[in-house]
PDB file of C-alpha atoms in Angstrom:
ATOM      1  CA  UNK A   1     -37.368 -37.601  26.628  1.00 42.00           C
ATOM      2  CA  UNK A   2     -35.156 -35.136  24.883  1.00 44.00           C
ATOM      3  CA  UNK A   3     -32.963 -32.500  26.416  1.00 46.00           C
ATOM      4  CA  UNK A   4     -32.549 -29.115  24.882  1.00 45.00           C
ATOM      5  CA  UNK A   5     -29.050 -27.832  24.420  1.00 45.00           C
ATOM      6  CA  UNK A   6     -28.228 -24.183  24.217  1.00 43.00           C
ATOM      7  CA  UNK A   7     -26.789 -23.132  20.885  1.00 43.00           C
ATOM      8  CA  UNK A   8     -23.058 -22.559  20.916  1.00 42.00           C
ATOM      9  CA  UNK A   9     -22.143 -18.901  21.071  1.00 39.00           C
ATOM     10  CA  UNK A  10     -21.034 -17.495  17.772  1.00 39.00           C
ATOM     11  CA  UNK A  11     -18.249 -15.051  17.214  1.00 46.00           C
ATOM     12  CA  UNK A  12     -18.375 -12.285  14.688  1.00 47.00           C
ATOM     13  CA  UNK A  13     -16.333 -12.894  11.594  1.00 51.00           C
ATOM     14  CA  UNK A  14     -12.805 -11.607  11.794  1.00 52.00           C
ATOM     15  CA  UNK A  15     -10.737  -9.884   9.160  1.00 51.00           C
ATOM     16  CA  UNK A  16      -9.280 -13.254   8.226  1.00 51.00           C
ATOM     17  CA  UNK A  17     -12.587 -15.125   8.037  1.00 52.00           C
ATOM     18  CA  UNK A  18     -13.260 -17.264   4.993  1.00 54.00           C
ATOM     19  CA  UNK A  19     -14.160 -15.182   1.960  1.00 62.00           C
ATOM     20  CA  UNK A  20     -14.601 -15.923  -1.722  1.00 78.00           C
ATOM     21  CA  UNK A  21     -11.162 -14.982  -3.017  1.00 86.00           C
ATOM     22  CA  UNK A  22     -10.770 -13.692  -6.575  1.00 90.00           C
ATOM     23  CA  UNK A  23      -8.862 -16.515  -8.277  1.00 92.00           C
ATOM     24  CA  UNK A  24      -7.138 -14.619 -11.128  1.00 94.00           C
ATOM     25  CA  UNK A  25      -5.678 -12.193  -8.591  1.00 95.00           C
ATOM     26  CA  UNK A  26      -4.589 -15.124  -6.423  1.00 95.00           C
ATOM     27  CA  UNK A  27      -2.869 -16.669  -9.444  1.00 96.00           C
ATOM     28  CA  UNK A  28      -1.102 -13.370 -10.110  1.00 96.00           C
ATOM     29  CA  UNK A  29       0.024 -13.200  -6.478  1.00 96.00           C
ATOM     30  CA  UNK A  30       1.447 -16.725  -6.744  1.00 96.00           C
ATOM     31  CA  UNK A  31       3.255 -15.818  -9.970  1.00 97.00           C
ATOM     32  CA  UNK A  32       4.717 -12.742  -8.286  1.00 96.00           C
ATOM     33  CA  UNK A  33       5.967 -14.926  -5.449  1.00 96.00           C
ATOM     34  CA  UNK A  34       7.808 -17.100  -7.967  1.00 96.00           C
ATOM     35  CA  UNK A  35       9.152 -14.029  -9.769  1.00 96.00           C
ATOM     36  CA  UNK A  36      10.362 -12.539  -6.488  1.00 96.00           C
ATOM     37  CA  UNK A  37      12.317 -15.729  -5.785  1.00 96.00           C
ATOM     38  CA  UNK A  38      13.876 -15.676  -9.263  1.00 95.00           C
ATOM     39  CA  UNK A  39      14.717 -11.972  -8.935  1.00 94.00           C
ATOM     40  CA  UNK A  40      16.277 -12.522  -5.510  1.00 94.00           C
ATOM     41  CA  UNK A  41      18.533 -15.203  -6.963  1.00 94.00           C
ATOM     42  CA  UNK A  42      19.301 -12.962  -9.930  1.00 92.00           C
ATOM     43  CA  UNK A  43      20.357 -10.170  -7.591  1.00 89.00           C
ATOM     44  CA  UNK A  44      22.994 -12.495  -6.161  1.00 90.00           C
ATOM     45  CA  UNK A  45      24.341 -14.136  -9.311  1.00 92.00           C
ATOM     46  CA  UNK A  46      23.907 -11.353 -11.907  1.00 87.00           C
ATOM     47  CA  UNK A  47      26.276  -8.375 -11.424  1.00 89.00           C
ATOM     48  CA  UNK A  48      24.670  -6.124 -14.061  1.00 88.00           C
ATOM     49  CA  UNK A  49      23.388  -2.706 -13.016  1.00 84.00           C
ATOM     50  CA  UNK A  50      20.986  -0.089 -14.403  1.00 82.00           C
ATOM     51  CA  UNK A  51      21.516   3.552 -13.312  1.00 76.00           C
ATOM     52  CA  UNK A  52      23.808   2.324 -10.551  1.00 76.00           C
ATOM     53  CA  UNK A  53      21.270  -0.154  -9.134  1.00 80.00           C
ATOM     54  CA  UNK A  54      21.388  -3.969  -9.499  1.00 85.00           C
ATOM     55  CA  UNK A  55      19.370  -4.997 -12.555  1.00 88.00           C
ATOM     56  CA  UNK A  56      17.117  -7.352 -10.585  1.00 91.00           C
ATOM     57  CA  UNK A  57      16.209  -4.870  -7.845  1.00 89.00           C
ATOM     58  CA  UNK A  58      13.213  -3.362  -9.622  1.00 89.00           C
ATOM     59  CA  UNK A  59      11.709  -6.723 -10.697  1.00 93.00           C
ATOM     60  CA  UNK A  60      12.152  -7.967  -7.124  1.00 93.00           C
ATOM     61  CA  UNK A  61      10.561  -4.931  -5.473  1.00 91.00           C
ATOM     62  CA  UNK A  62       7.680  -4.737  -7.922  1.00 92.00           C
ATOM     63  CA  UNK A  63       7.050  -8.486  -7.707  1.00 95.00           C
ATOM     64  CA  UNK A  64       6.701  -8.254  -3.930  1.00 94.00           C
ATOM     65  CA  UNK A  65       4.583  -5.099  -4.077  1.00 92.00           C
ATOM     66  CA  UNK A  66       2.282  -6.321  -6.853  1.00 94.00           C
ATOM     67  CA  UNK A  67       1.978  -9.736  -5.218  1.00 95.00           C
ATOM     68  CA  UNK A  68       0.915  -8.261  -1.886  1.00 93.00           C
ATOM     69  CA  UNK A  69      -1.471  -5.841  -3.603  1.00 92.00           C
ATOM     70  CA  UNK A  70      -3.040  -8.617  -5.703  1.00 94.00           C
ATOM     71  CA  UNK A  71      -3.486 -10.838  -2.651  1.00 93.00           C
ATOM     72  CA  UNK A  72      -5.102  -8.037  -0.656  1.00 91.00           C
ATOM     73  CA  UNK A  73      -7.358  -6.939  -3.512  1.00 92.00           C
ATOM     74  CA  UNK A  74      -8.450 -10.548  -4.023  1.00 93.00           C
ATOM     75  CA  UNK A  75      -9.464 -10.664  -0.359  1.00 89.00           C
ATOM     76  CA  UNK A  76     -11.275  -7.316  -0.512  1.00 88.00           C
ATOM     77  CA  UNK A  77     -13.256  -8.281  -3.607  1.00 90.00           C
ATOM     78  CA  UNK A  78     -14.286 -11.484  -1.855  1.00 87.00           C
ATOM     79  CA  UNK A  79     -15.893  -9.430   0.905  1.00 84.00           C
ATOM     80  CA  UNK A  80     -18.260  -7.708  -1.510  1.00 86.00           C
ATOM     81  CA  UNK A  81     -21.688  -9.316  -1.669  1.00 82.00           C
ATOM     82  CA  UNK A  82     -23.325  -7.077  -4.282  1.00 83.00           C
ATOM     83  CA  UNK A  83     -22.699  -6.938  -8.033  1.00 87.00           C
ATOM     84  CA  UNK A  84     -20.580 -10.086  -7.854  1.00 86.00           C
ATOM     85  CA  UNK A  85     -20.190 -10.471 -11.627  1.00 90.00           C
ATOM     86  CA  UNK A  86     -19.143  -6.865 -12.121  1.00 92.00           C
ATOM     87  CA  UNK A  87     -16.726  -7.120  -9.199  1.00 91.00           C
ATOM     88  CA  UNK A  88     -15.185 -10.252 -10.713  1.00 92.00           C
ATOM     89  CA  UNK A  89     -14.675  -8.413 -14.007  1.00 94.00           C
ATOM     90  CA  UNK A  90     -13.022  -5.524 -12.136  1.00 92.00           C
ATOM     91  CA  UNK A  91     -10.626  -7.968 -10.499  1.00 94.00           C
ATOM     92  CA  UNK A  92      -9.814  -9.677 -13.775  1.00 96.00           C
ATOM     93  CA  UNK A  93      -9.071  -6.363 -15.505  1.00 96.00           C
ATOM     94  CA  UNK A  94      -6.832  -5.366 -12.578  1.00 95.00           C
ATOM     95  CA  UNK A  95      -5.035  -8.709 -12.903  1.00 96.00           C
ATOM     96  CA  UNK A  96      -4.371  -8.098 -16.594  1.00 96.00           C
ATOM     97  CA  UNK A  97      -3.203  -4.521 -15.986  1.00 95.00           C
ATOM     98  CA  UNK A  98      -0.775  -5.529 -13.252  1.00 95.00           C
ATOM     99  CA  UNK A  99       0.511  -8.462 -15.305  1.00 96.00           C
ATOM    100  CA  UNK A 100       1.175  -6.186 -18.292  1.00 95.00           C
ATOM    101  CA  UNK A 101       3.156  -3.813 -16.093  1.00 94.00           C
ATOM    102  CA  UNK A 102       5.269  -6.631 -14.673  1.00 95.00           C
ATOM    103  CA  UNK A 103       5.991  -8.169 -18.084  1.00 95.00           C
ATOM    104  CA  UNK A 104       7.283  -4.813 -19.329  1.00 94.00           C
ATOM    105  CA  UNK A 105       9.321  -4.123 -16.179  1.00 93.00           C
ATOM    106  CA  UNK A 106      11.053  -7.510 -16.332  1.00 93.00           C
ATOM    107  CA  UNK A 107      11.512  -7.456 -20.109  1.00 92.00           C
ATOM    108  CA  UNK A 108      12.999  -3.971 -20.184  1.00 90.00           C
ATOM    109  CA  UNK A 109      15.274  -4.764 -17.233  1.00 89.00           C
ATOM    110  CA  UNK A 110      16.604  -7.829 -19.033  1.00 89.00           C
ATOM    111  CA  UNK A 111      17.257  -5.581 -22.037  1.00 86.00           C
ATOM    112  CA  UNK A 112      19.513  -3.501 -19.797  1.00 84.00           C
ATOM    113  CA  UNK A 113      17.611  -0.227 -19.686  1.00 81.00           C
ATOM    114  CA  UNK A 114      14.979   1.618 -17.657  1.00 80.00           C
ATOM    115  CA  UNK A 115      11.223   1.181 -18.028  1.00 78.00           C
ATOM    116  CA  UNK A 116       9.845   4.140 -16.079  1.00 77.00           C
ATOM    117  CA  UNK A 117       9.989   7.621 -17.680  1.00 70.00           C
ATOM    118  CA  UNK A 118      11.960   6.284 -20.666  1.00 73.00           C
ATOM    119  CA  UNK A 119      10.988   7.975 -23.941  1.00 73.00           C
ATOM    120  CA  UNK A 120      14.413   7.760 -25.584  1.00 75.00           C
ATOM    121  CA  UNK A 121      13.193   5.574 -28.485  1.00 84.00           C
ATOM    122  CA  UNK A 122       9.811   4.907 -30.116  1.00 87.00           C
ATOM    123  CA  UNK A 123       9.686   1.422 -28.556  1.00 89.00           C
ATOM    124  CA  UNK A 124      10.606   2.723 -25.100  1.00 83.00           C
ATOM    125  CA  UNK A 125       7.936   5.416 -25.423  1.00 86.00           C
ATOM    126  CA  UNK A 126       5.270   2.870 -26.362  1.00 90.00           C
ATOM    127  CA  UNK A 127       6.216   0.552 -23.493  1.00 90.00           C
ATOM    128  CA  UNK A 128       6.189   3.390 -20.970  1.00 85.00           C
ATOM    129  CA  UNK A 129       2.818   4.531 -22.324  1.00 87.00           C
ATOM    130  CA  UNK A 130       1.350   1.029 -22.027  1.00 92.00           C
ATOM    131  CA  UNK A 131       2.621   0.775 -18.444  1.00 89.00           C
ATOM    132  CA  UNK A 132       1.124   4.143 -17.573  1.00 88.00           C
ATOM    133  CA  UNK A 133      -2.274   3.302 -19.057  1.00 92.00           C
ATOM    134  CA  UNK A 134      -2.318  -0.114 -17.362  1.00 92.00           C
ATOM    135  CA  UNK A 135      -1.634   1.252 -13.897  1.00 88.00           C
ATOM    136  CA  UNK A 136      -4.088   4.138 -14.338  1.00 91.00           C
ATOM    137  CA  UNK A 137      -6.790   1.588 -15.177  1.00 93.00           C
ATOM    138  CA  UNK A 138      -5.916  -0.402 -12.044  1.00 91.00           C
ATOM    139  CA  UNK A 139      -6.048   2.802 -10.004  1.00 90.00           C
ATOM    140  CA  UNK A 140      -9.421   3.850 -11.434  1.00 90.00           C
ATOM    141  CA  UNK A 141     -10.926   0.417 -10.747  1.00 90.00           C
ATOM    142  CA  UNK A 142     -10.195   0.982  -7.072  1.00 88.00           C
ATOM    143  CA  UNK A 143     -12.716   3.833  -6.955  1.00 89.00           C
ATOM    144  CA  UNK A 144     -15.893   1.776  -7.569  1.00 90.00           C
ATOM    145  CA  UNK A 145     -14.506  -0.946  -5.294  1.00 89.00           C
ATOM    146  CA  UNK A 146     -14.162   1.654  -2.533  1.00 87.00           C
ATOM    147  CA  UNK A 147     -17.741   2.811  -3.132  1.00 88.00           C
ATOM    148  CA  UNK A 148     -19.008  -0.769  -2.873  1.00 89.00           C
ATOM    149  CA  UNK A 149     -17.024  -1.338   0.321  1.00 86.00           C
ATOM    150  CA  UNK A 150     -18.706   1.688   1.878  1.00 85.00           C
ATOM    151  CA  UNK A 151     -22.062   0.103   1.025  1.00 84.00           C
ATOM    152  CA  UNK A 152     -21.164  -3.336   2.399  1.00 84.00           C
ATOM    153  CA  UNK A 153     -21.723  -4.418   6.001  1.00 80.00           C
ATOM    154  CA  UNK A 154     -18.416  -5.852   7.205  1.00 80.00           C
ATOM    155  CA  UNK A 155     -19.821  -6.822  10.596  1.00 79.00           C
ATOM    156  CA  UNK A 156     -17.654  -4.710  12.903  1.00 85.00           C
ATOM    157  CA  UNK A 157     -17.109  -0.919  13.138  1.00 90.00           C
ATOM    158  CA  UNK A 158     -13.332  -1.132  13.581  1.00 90.00           C
ATOM    159  CA  UNK A 159     -12.989  -3.645  10.781  1.00 88.00           C
ATOM    160  CA  UNK A 160     -15.166  -1.605   8.454  1.00 89.00           C
ATOM    161  CA  UNK A 161     -13.239   1.593   9.135  1.00 92.00           C
ATOM    162  CA  UNK A 162      -9.883  -0.145   8.674  1.00 92.00           C
ATOM    163  CA  UNK A 163     -10.757  -1.737   5.340  1.00 91.00           C
ATOM    164  CA  UNK A 164     -12.417   1.360   3.903  1.00 91.00           C
ATOM    165  CA  UNK A 165      -9.778   3.821   5.101  1.00 94.00           C
ATOM    166  CA  UNK A 166      -6.993   1.481   3.991  1.00 93.00           C
ATOM    167  CA  UNK A 167      -8.350   1.344   0.454  1.00 91.00           C
ATOM    168  CA  UNK A 168      -8.895   5.112   0.258  1.00 93.00           C
ATOM    169  CA  UNK A 169      -5.362   5.797   1.489  1.00 95.00           C
ATOM    170  CA  UNK A 170      -4.020   3.255  -1.002  1.00 92.00           C
ATOM    171  CA  UNK A 171      -5.790   5.093  -3.821  1.00 92.00           C
ATOM    172  CA  UNK A 172      -4.214   8.349  -2.623  1.00 94.00           C
ATOM    173  CA  UNK A 173      -0.796   6.689  -2.439  1.00 92.00           C
ATOM    174  CA  UNK A 174      -1.132   5.294  -5.947  1.00 89.00           C
ATOM    175  CA  UNK A 175      -2.268   8.711  -7.162  1.00 89.00           C
ATOM    176  CA  UNK A 176       0.879  10.307  -5.730  1.00 90.00           C
ATOM    177  CA  UNK A 177       2.801   8.488  -8.451  1.00 85.00           C
ATOM    178  CA  UNK A 178       1.532  11.131 -10.883  1.00 84.00           C
ATOM    179  CA  UNK A 179       3.904  13.582  -9.174  1.00 83.00           C
ATOM    180  CA  UNK A 180       6.808  11.626 -10.663  1.00 78.00           C
ATOM    181  CA  UNK A 181       5.693  11.753 -14.284  1.00 73.00           C
ATOM    182  CA  UNK A 182       6.341  15.410 -15.166  1.00 67.00           C
ATOM    183  CA  UNK A 183       9.718  16.669 -16.427  1.00 61.00           C
ATOM    184  CA  UNK A 184      12.115  17.316 -13.564  1.00 65.00           C
ATOM    185  CA  UNK A 185      14.880  19.932 -13.271  1.00 61.00           C
ATOM    186  CA  UNK A 186      17.407  19.711 -16.080  1.00 58.00           C
ATOM    187  CA  UNK A 187      15.132  17.446 -18.135  1.00 50.00           C
ATOM    188  CA  UNK A 188      13.429  20.604 -19.376  1.00 50.00           C
ATOM    189  CA  UNK A 189      16.609  22.314 -20.582  1.00 51.00           C
ATOM    190  CA  UNK A 190      18.755  19.257 -21.327  1.00 53.00           C
ATOM    191  CA  UNK A 191      16.535  16.536 -22.755  1.00 52.00           C
ATOM    192  CA  UNK A 192      18.159  13.088 -22.592  1.00 52.00           C
ATOM    193  CA  UNK A 193      15.218  10.838 -23.447  1.00 54.00           C
ATOM    194  CA  UNK A 194      13.882  10.715 -19.888  1.00 56.00           C
ATOM    195  CA  UNK A 195      10.760  12.577 -18.747  1.00 57.00           C
ATOM    196  CA  UNK A 196       9.937  12.179 -15.058  1.00 62.00           C
ATOM    197  CA  UNK A 197      11.895  11.026 -12.030  1.00 72.00           C
ATOM    198  CA  UNK A 198      11.582   9.374  -8.649  1.00 72.00           C
ATOM    199  CA  UNK A 199      13.788  11.921  -6.912  1.00 79.00           C
ATOM    200  CA  UNK A 200      13.503  15.656  -6.274  1.00 83.00           C
ATOM    201  CA  UNK A 201      16.534  17.939  -6.202  1.00 75.00           C
ATOM    202  CA  UNK A 202      18.954  15.284  -7.448  1.00 77.00           C
ATOM    203  CA  UNK A 203      19.176  12.957 -10.438  1.00 74.00           C
ATOM    204  CA  UNK A 204      17.844   9.415 -10.264  1.00 72.00           C
ATOM    205  CA  UNK A 205      20.457   6.738  -9.701  1.00 72.00           C
ATOM    206  CA  UNK A 206      22.419   8.425  -6.915  1.00 77.00           C
ATOM    207  CA  UNK A 207      23.132   7.085  -3.403  1.00 81.00           C
ATOM    208  CA  UNK A 208      20.146   5.280  -1.932  1.00 79.00           C
ATOM    209  CA  UNK A 209      18.957   2.973   0.813  1.00 85.00           C
ATOM    210  CA  UNK A 210      19.770  -0.727   0.354  1.00 83.00           C
ATOM    211  CA  UNK A 211      17.296  -2.721  -1.756  1.00 80.00           C
ATOM    212  CA  UNK A 212      14.576  -0.035  -2.052  1.00 83.00           C
ATOM    213  CA  UNK A 213      17.003   2.532  -3.481  1.00 81.00           C
ATOM    214  CA  UNK A 214      15.268   5.528  -1.881  1.00 88.00           C
ATOM    215  CA  UNK A 215      17.564   8.528  -2.203  1.00 86.00           C
ATOM    216  CA  UNK A 216      19.734   9.440   0.771  1.00 89.00           C
ATOM    217  CA  UNK A 217      20.787  12.788  -0.720  1.00 87.00           C
ATOM    218  CA  UNK A 218      17.511  14.214  -2.037  1.00 87.00           C
ATOM    219  CA  UNK A 219      13.749  13.936  -1.856  1.00 88.00           C
ATOM    220  CA  UNK A 220      12.194  10.709  -3.129  1.00 88.00           C
ATOM    221  CA  UNK A 221       8.552  10.475  -4.190  1.00 90.00           C
ATOM    222  CA  UNK A 222       8.628   6.685  -4.042  1.00 90.00           C
ATOM    223  CA  UNK A 223       8.426   6.959  -0.256  1.00 93.00           C
ATOM    224  CA  UNK A 224       4.938   8.526   0.022  1.00 94.00           C
ATOM    225  CA  UNK A 225       3.826   6.374  -2.922  1.00 93.00           C
ATOM    226  CA  UNK A 226       4.917   3.242  -1.042  1.00 92.00           C
ATOM    227  CA  UNK A 227       3.518   4.311   2.337  1.00 94.00           C
ATOM    228  CA  UNK A 228       0.181   5.336   0.861  1.00 94.00           C
ATOM    229  CA  UNK A 229      -0.255   2.292  -1.356  1.00 90.00           C
ATOM    230  CA  UNK A 230       0.449  -0.181   1.421  1.00 91.00           C
ATOM    231  CA  UNK A 231      -2.094   1.372   3.770  1.00 93.00           C
ATOM    232  CA  UNK A 232      -4.270  -1.241   2.087  1.00 89.00           C
ATOM    233  CA  UNK A 233      -2.436  -3.852   4.164  1.00 91.00           C
ATOM    234  CA  UNK A 234      -1.209  -1.916   7.205  1.00 93.00           C
ATOM    235  CA  UNK A 235      -4.489  -0.325   8.336  1.00 94.00           C
ATOM    236  CA  UNK A 236      -6.521  -3.574   8.264  1.00 91.00           C
ATOM    237  CA  UNK A 237      -3.538  -5.267   9.924  1.00 92.00           C
ATOM    238  CA  UNK A 238      -3.807  -2.767  12.784  1.00 93.00           C
ATOM    239  CA  UNK A 239      -7.464  -3.716  13.238  1.00 91.00           C
ATOM    240  CA  UNK A 240      -6.553  -7.412  13.165  1.00 89.00           C
ATOM    241  CA  UNK A 241      -3.884  -6.893  15.836  1.00 91.00           C
ATOM    242  CA  UNK A 242      -6.440  -5.149  18.062  1.00 91.00           C
ATOM    243  CA  UNK A 243      -8.846  -8.075  17.661  1.00 88.00           C
ATOM    244  CA  UNK A 244      -6.136 -10.593  18.552  1.00 90.00           C
ATOM    245  CA  UNK A 245      -4.957  -8.568  21.561  1.00 90.00           C
ATOM    246  CA  UNK A 246      -8.549  -8.242  22.786  1.00 86.00           C
ATOM    247  CA  UNK A 247      -8.853 -12.036  22.879  1.00 86.00           C
ATOM    248  CA  UNK A 248      -5.466 -12.931  24.309  1.00 85.00           C
ATOM    249  CA  UNK A 249      -4.483 -10.142  26.713  1.00 83.00           C
ATOM    250  CA  UNK A 250      -6.850 -10.018  29.719  1.00 82.00           C
ATOM    251  CA  UNK A 251      -5.398  -6.702  30.895  1.00 79.00           C
ATOM    252  CA  UNK A 252      -6.685  -5.114  27.679  1.00 81.00           C
ATOM    253  CA  UNK A 253     -10.167  -6.601  27.803  1.00 81.00           C
ATOM    254  CA  UNK A 254     -11.462  -3.102  27.057  1.00 86.00           C
ATOM    255  CA  UNK A 255     -10.510  -3.810  23.440  1.00 85.00           C
ATOM    256  CA  UNK A 256     -13.371  -6.301  23.263  1.00 86.00           C
ATOM    257  CA  UNK A 257     -15.618  -3.282  22.941  1.00 88.00           C
ATOM    258  CA  UNK A 258     -16.106  -2.621  19.237  1.00 86.00           C
ATOM    259  CA  UNK A 259     -16.381   1.129  19.794  1.00 90.00           C
ATOM    260  CA  UNK A 260     -12.994   1.186  21.550  1.00 92.00           C
ATOM    261  CA  UNK A 261     -11.307  -0.677  18.720  1.00 92.00           C
ATOM    262  CA  UNK A 262     -12.999   1.610  16.215  1.00 92.00           C
ATOM    263  CA  UNK A 263     -11.716   4.637  18.115  1.00 94.00           C
ATOM    264  CA  UNK A 264      -8.160   3.314  18.113  1.00 95.00           C
ATOM    265  CA  UNK A 265      -8.354   2.489  14.412  1.00 95.00           C
ATOM    266  CA  UNK A 266      -9.558   6.057  13.793  1.00 96.00           C
ATOM    267  CA  UNK A 267      -6.530   7.365  15.703  1.00 96.00           C
ATOM    268  CA  UNK A 268      -4.218   5.126  13.668  1.00 96.00           C
ATOM    269  CA  UNK A 269      -5.813   6.293  10.413  1.00 97.00           C
ATOM    270  CA  UNK A 270      -5.402   9.942  11.436  1.00 97.00           C
ATOM    271  CA  UNK A 271      -1.743   9.292  12.290  1.00 97.00           C
ATOM    272  CA  UNK A 272      -1.264   7.512   8.966  1.00 97.00           C
ATOM    273  CA  UNK A 273      -2.741  10.456   7.072  1.00 97.00           C
ATOM    274  CA  UNK A 274      -0.419  12.818   8.939  1.00 97.00           C
ATOM    275  CA  UNK A 275       2.661  10.710   8.222  1.00 97.00           C
ATOM    276  CA  UNK A 276       1.710  10.368   4.555  1.00 97.00           C
ATOM    277  CA  UNK A 277       1.293  14.133   4.233  1.00 97.00           C
ATOM    278  CA  UNK A 278       4.581  14.736   6.051  1.00 97.00           C
ATOM    279  CA  UNK A 279       6.700  12.423   3.894  1.00 96.00           C
ATOM    280  CA  UNK A 280       5.059  13.813   0.753  1.00 96.00           C
ATOM    281  CA  UNK A 281       5.968  17.388   1.689  1.00 95.00           C
ATOM    282  CA  UNK A 282       9.437  16.210   2.711  1.00 95.00           C
ATOM    283  CA  UNK A 283      10.003  14.552  -0.670  1.00 92.00           C
ATOM    284  CA  UNK A 284       8.702  17.533  -2.643  1.00 91.00           C
ATOM    285  CA  UNK A 285      11.055  19.780  -0.658  1.00 92.00           C
ATOM    286  CA  UNK A 286      14.011  17.682  -1.837  1.00 89.00           C
ATOM    287  CA  UNK A 287      14.729  16.468   1.689  1.00 92.00           C
ATOM    288  CA  UNK A 288      16.106  12.928   2.206  1.00 93.00           C
ATOM    289  CA  UNK A 289      14.112  10.622   4.471  1.00 92.00           C
ATOM    290  CA  UNK A 290      17.243   9.772   6.470  1.00 91.00           C
ATOM    291  CA  UNK A 291      18.278  13.410   6.957  1.00 93.00           C
ATOM    292  CA  UNK A 292      15.096  15.153   8.119  1.00 93.00           C
ATOM    293  CA  UNK A 293      15.093  18.852   8.918  1.00 94.00           C
ATOM    294  CA  UNK A 294      14.255  20.214  12.343  1.00 94.00           C
ATOM    295  CA  UNK A 295      10.803  21.159  11.096  1.00 94.00           C
ATOM    296  CA  UNK A 296      10.140  17.636   9.841  1.00 95.00           C
ATOM    297  CA  UNK A 297      11.263  16.142  13.149  1.00 96.00           C
ATOM    298  CA  UNK A 298       9.097  18.580  15.094  1.00 97.00           C
ATOM    299  CA  UNK A 299       5.998  17.817  13.033  1.00 96.00           C
ATOM    300  CA  UNK A 300       6.674  14.098  13.346  1.00 96.00           C
ATOM    301  CA  UNK A 301       6.984  14.457  17.103  1.00 96.00           C
ATOM    302  CA  UNK A 302       3.697  16.346  17.310  1.00 97.00           C
ATOM    303  CA  UNK A 303       1.957  13.653  15.263  1.00 96.00           C
ATOM    304  CA  UNK A 304       3.296  10.888  17.502  1.00 96.00           C
ATOM    305  CA  UNK A 305       2.380  12.735  20.707  1.00 97.00           C
ATOM    306  CA  UNK A 306      -1.110  13.552  19.448  1.00 97.00           C
ATOM    307  CA  UNK A 307      -1.690   9.914  18.499  1.00 96.00           C
ATOM    308  CA  UNK A 308      -0.559   8.703  21.936  1.00 96.00           C
ATOM    309  CA  UNK A 309      -2.798  11.195  23.722  1.00 96.00           C
ATOM    310  CA  UNK A 310      -5.783  10.402  21.514  1.00 94.00           C
ATOM    311  CA  UNK A 311      -5.251   6.666  21.956  1.00 93.00           C
ATOM    312  CA  UNK A 312      -5.032   7.095  25.720  1.00 92.00           C
ATOM    313  CA  UNK A 313      -8.277   9.059  25.760  1.00 93.00           C
ATOM    314  CA  UNK A 314     -10.056   6.357  23.735  1.00 92.00           C
ATOM    315  CA  UNK A 315      -8.912   3.674  26.190  1.00 89.00           C
ATOM    316  CA  UNK A 316      -9.802   5.776  29.241  1.00 89.00           C
ATOM    317  CA  UNK A 317     -13.286   6.538  27.964  1.00 88.00           C
ATOM    318  CA  UNK A 318     -13.763   2.891  27.037  1.00 83.00           C
ATOM    319  CA  UNK A 319     -12.994   1.742  30.594  1.00 79.00           C
ATOM    320  CA  UNK A 320     -15.478   4.059  32.304  1.00 76.00           C
ATOM    321  CA  UNK A 321     -18.652   2.031  31.720  1.00 56.00           C
ATOM    322  CA  UNK A 322     -16.954  -1.151  32.958  1.00 48.00           C
ATOM    323  CA  UNK A 323     -15.858   0.554  36.183  1.00 48.00           C
ATOM    324  CA  UNK A 324     -19.275   2.030  36.779  1.00 48.00           C
ATOM    325  CA  UNK A 325     -21.205  -1.247  36.614  1.00 45.00           C
TER     326      UNK A 325
END
């Protein structure tokens, strides 16, 4: 006689479930990890500076940023089930484009000059042009990937919204870099071989925050660029945190409802969009991040309050069915 056993309950895949990672992007991420370690050591032992900033700062920051982006993009591409060969080619081209940018950034830094916006010599102009084309290609490849993500079932409403919105916001953040490429201020009347700048209202290379170098005396377009680009990690991370809390905090069992998590992710995305718009306007106005105006503080307060209220409403509505049963 045989006894039937009930099948074990299955859980939906989570954001960190096993996927088919894109190996060239993973290799690039590993290389960036090694470069970040080398650059960190260089920052300590090498006293040289470029425009008032330690020579190794830019290689370090870009190594970390590119490494995280490559790792995340590798994961996202692994979630796509359609057009696998085309998707793999997209990832490989992105790997090459990012690698080209990093080789130029490190090489030019070791030569003791700037890579971005530098058109002071024919060689510098060519290198800056190659960097620009490479990153534009990487940016454009994100568009079809976003389209494919919108056509892929990711198994959970909150997860799907987080991944898709994160990629769209990242594309916007990367696109904001174009605001830095036009001639700024005195560059028009007093050409010194530099066209474009990170800062607004002041010259690049002035007082800045430790490590990142964001200006403390003027607007800095690197801030919205950074915040937007890394929505690719932060928005899905928010969804992951909600999934973990739903499993481990009994008092917030309401988060086990997919529609509740999706609602909270939507609130977070709306807040993220508001913050991105706010810091972009702040930078374009020449206002330092660390010295916000009264208007900026007021708008930030309204955004925070609106997000809290909206989040509270989502949780309250989510609890009603449970209380009524």
